[in-house]
mmCIF file of C-alpha atoms in Angstrom:
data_model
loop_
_atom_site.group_PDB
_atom_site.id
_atom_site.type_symbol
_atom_site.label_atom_id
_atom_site.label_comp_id
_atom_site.label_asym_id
_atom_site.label_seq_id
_atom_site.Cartn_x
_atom_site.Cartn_y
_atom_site.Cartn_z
ATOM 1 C CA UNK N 1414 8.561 -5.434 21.231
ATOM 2 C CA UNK N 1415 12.064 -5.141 20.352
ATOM 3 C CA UNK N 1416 13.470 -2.924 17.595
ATOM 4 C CA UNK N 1417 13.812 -5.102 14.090
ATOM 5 C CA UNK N 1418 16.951 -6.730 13.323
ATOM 6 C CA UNK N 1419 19.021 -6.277 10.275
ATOM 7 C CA UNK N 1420 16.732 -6.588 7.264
ATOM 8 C CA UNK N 1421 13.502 -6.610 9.324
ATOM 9 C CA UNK N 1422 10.730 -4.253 9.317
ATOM 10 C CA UNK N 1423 8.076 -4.106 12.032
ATOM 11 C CA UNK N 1424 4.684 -3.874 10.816
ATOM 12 C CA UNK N 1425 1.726 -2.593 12.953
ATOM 13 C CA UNK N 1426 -0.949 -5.202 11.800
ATOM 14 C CA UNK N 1427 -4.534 -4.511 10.404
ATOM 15 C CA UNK N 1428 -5.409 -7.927 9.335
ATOM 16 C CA UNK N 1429 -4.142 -11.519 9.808
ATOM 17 C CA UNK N 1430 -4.762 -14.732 7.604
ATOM 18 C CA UNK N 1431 -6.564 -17.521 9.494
ATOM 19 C CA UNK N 1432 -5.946 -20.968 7.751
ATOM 20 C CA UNK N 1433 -5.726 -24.670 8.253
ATOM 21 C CA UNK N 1434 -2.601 -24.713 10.073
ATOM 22 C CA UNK N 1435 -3.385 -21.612 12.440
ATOM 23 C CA UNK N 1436 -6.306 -24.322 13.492
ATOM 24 C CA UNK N 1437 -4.368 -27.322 13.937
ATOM 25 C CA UNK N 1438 -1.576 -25.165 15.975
ATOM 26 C CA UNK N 1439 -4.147 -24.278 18.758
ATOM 27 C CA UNK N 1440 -5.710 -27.203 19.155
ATOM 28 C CA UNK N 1441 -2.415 -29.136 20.085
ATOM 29 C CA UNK N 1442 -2.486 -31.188 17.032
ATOM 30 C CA UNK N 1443 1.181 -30.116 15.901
ATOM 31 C CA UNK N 1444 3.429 -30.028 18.778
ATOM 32 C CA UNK N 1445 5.214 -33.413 17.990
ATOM 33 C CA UNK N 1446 6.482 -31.188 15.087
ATOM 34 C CA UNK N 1447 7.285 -28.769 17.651
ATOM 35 C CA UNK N 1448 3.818 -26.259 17.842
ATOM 36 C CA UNK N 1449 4.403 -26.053 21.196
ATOM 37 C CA UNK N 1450 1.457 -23.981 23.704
ATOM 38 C CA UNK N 1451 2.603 -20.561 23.503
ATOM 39 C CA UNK N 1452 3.264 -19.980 19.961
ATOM 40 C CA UNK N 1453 1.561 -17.074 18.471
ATOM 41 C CA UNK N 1454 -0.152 -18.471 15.525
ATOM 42 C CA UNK N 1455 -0.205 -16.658 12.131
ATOM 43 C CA UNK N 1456 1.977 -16.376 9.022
ATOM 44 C CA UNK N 1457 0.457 -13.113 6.924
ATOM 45 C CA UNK N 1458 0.006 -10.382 8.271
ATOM 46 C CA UNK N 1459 -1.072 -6.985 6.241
ATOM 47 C CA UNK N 1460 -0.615 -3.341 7.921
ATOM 48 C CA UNK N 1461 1.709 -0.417 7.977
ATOM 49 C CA UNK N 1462 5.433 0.014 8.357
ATOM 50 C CA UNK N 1463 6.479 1.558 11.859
ATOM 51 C CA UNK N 1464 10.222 0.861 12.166
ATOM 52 C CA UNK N 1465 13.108 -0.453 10.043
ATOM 53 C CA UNK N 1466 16.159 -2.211 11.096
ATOM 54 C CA UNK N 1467 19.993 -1.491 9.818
ATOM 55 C CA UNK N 1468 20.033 -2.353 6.693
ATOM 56 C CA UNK N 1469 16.727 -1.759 5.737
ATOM 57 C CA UNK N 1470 15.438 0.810 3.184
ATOM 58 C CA UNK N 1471 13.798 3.107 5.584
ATOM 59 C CA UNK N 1472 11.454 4.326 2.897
ATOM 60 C CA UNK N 1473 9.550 0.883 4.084
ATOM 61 C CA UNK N 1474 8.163 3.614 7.041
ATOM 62 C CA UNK N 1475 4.566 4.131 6.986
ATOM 63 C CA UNK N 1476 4.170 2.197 3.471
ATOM 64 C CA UNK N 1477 0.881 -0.127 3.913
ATOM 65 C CA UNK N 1478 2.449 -3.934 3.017
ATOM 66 C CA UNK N 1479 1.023 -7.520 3.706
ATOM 67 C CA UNK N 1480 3.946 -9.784 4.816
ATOM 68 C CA UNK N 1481 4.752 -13.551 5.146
ATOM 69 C CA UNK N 1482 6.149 -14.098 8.888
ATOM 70 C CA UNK N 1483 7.054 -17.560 9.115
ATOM 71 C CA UNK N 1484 6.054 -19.932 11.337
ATOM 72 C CA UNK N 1485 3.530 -17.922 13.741
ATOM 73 C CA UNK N 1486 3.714 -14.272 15.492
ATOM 74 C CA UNK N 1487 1.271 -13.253 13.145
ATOM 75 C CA UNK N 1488 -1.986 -12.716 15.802
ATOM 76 C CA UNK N 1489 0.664 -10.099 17.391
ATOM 77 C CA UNK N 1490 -0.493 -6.577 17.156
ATOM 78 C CA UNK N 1491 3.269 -6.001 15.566
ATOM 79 C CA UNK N 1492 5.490 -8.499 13.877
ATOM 80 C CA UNK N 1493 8.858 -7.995 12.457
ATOM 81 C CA UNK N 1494 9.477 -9.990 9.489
ATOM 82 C CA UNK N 1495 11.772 -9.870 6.701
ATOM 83 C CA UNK N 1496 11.637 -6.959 4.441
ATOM 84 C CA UNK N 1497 12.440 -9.662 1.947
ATOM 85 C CA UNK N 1498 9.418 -11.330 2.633
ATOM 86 C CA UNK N 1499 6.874 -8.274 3.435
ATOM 87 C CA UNK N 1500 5.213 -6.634 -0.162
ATOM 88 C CA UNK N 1501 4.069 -3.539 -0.689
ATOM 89 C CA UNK N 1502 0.253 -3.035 -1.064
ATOM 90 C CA UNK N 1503 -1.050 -1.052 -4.216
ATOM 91 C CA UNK N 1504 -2.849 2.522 -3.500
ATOM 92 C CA UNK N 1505 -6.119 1.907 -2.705
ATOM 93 C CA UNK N 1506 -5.904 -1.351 -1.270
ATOM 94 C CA UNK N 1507 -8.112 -2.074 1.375
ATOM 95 C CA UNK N 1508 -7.491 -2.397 5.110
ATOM 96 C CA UNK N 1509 -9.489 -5.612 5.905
ATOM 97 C CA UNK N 1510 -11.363 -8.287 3.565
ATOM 98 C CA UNK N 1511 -14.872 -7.157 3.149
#
């Protein structure tokens, strides 16, 4: 994995969102909109904070967050979004939906 970019954080995930679209990518339904076969599905991701990029706060380091990513990469074991787009989870918060 590369290091994160300017204003990027890279986030070891825990848990992933599964919806709708995460469905329709893998089965091939989307690639006229350009899904193509070897995009990594996903777009929230929740986990921990392993590495900052210039520009970014690097108090983001080992803070648990959840995180939009976009348009897929989130069924990666890490994912560097946006800090801009990654939240910070509240003490306590669990790991993984129960």
């Amino acid at each position: 994995m590369p290091e994160p970019g300017a204003g990027q954080v890279r986030i070891a995930v825990e848990a992933i969102g599964v919806g709708d679209v995460d469905a329709l990518i893998r089965s091939g339904s989307l690639s006229a909109w350009g899904f193509r076969e070897g995009l990594v599905p996903g777009s929230e991701v929740a986990g921990t904070v392993v590495a900052v990029g210039p520009d970014t706060d690097a108090s983001w380091v080992g803070q648990r967050v959840w995180a939009f990513t976009g348009l897929g990469g989130g069924y990666a074991e890490e994912r560097p979004p946006r800090s801009r787009t990654s939240y910070r989870c509240r003490p306590g918060f669990p790991p993984r939906a129960r």
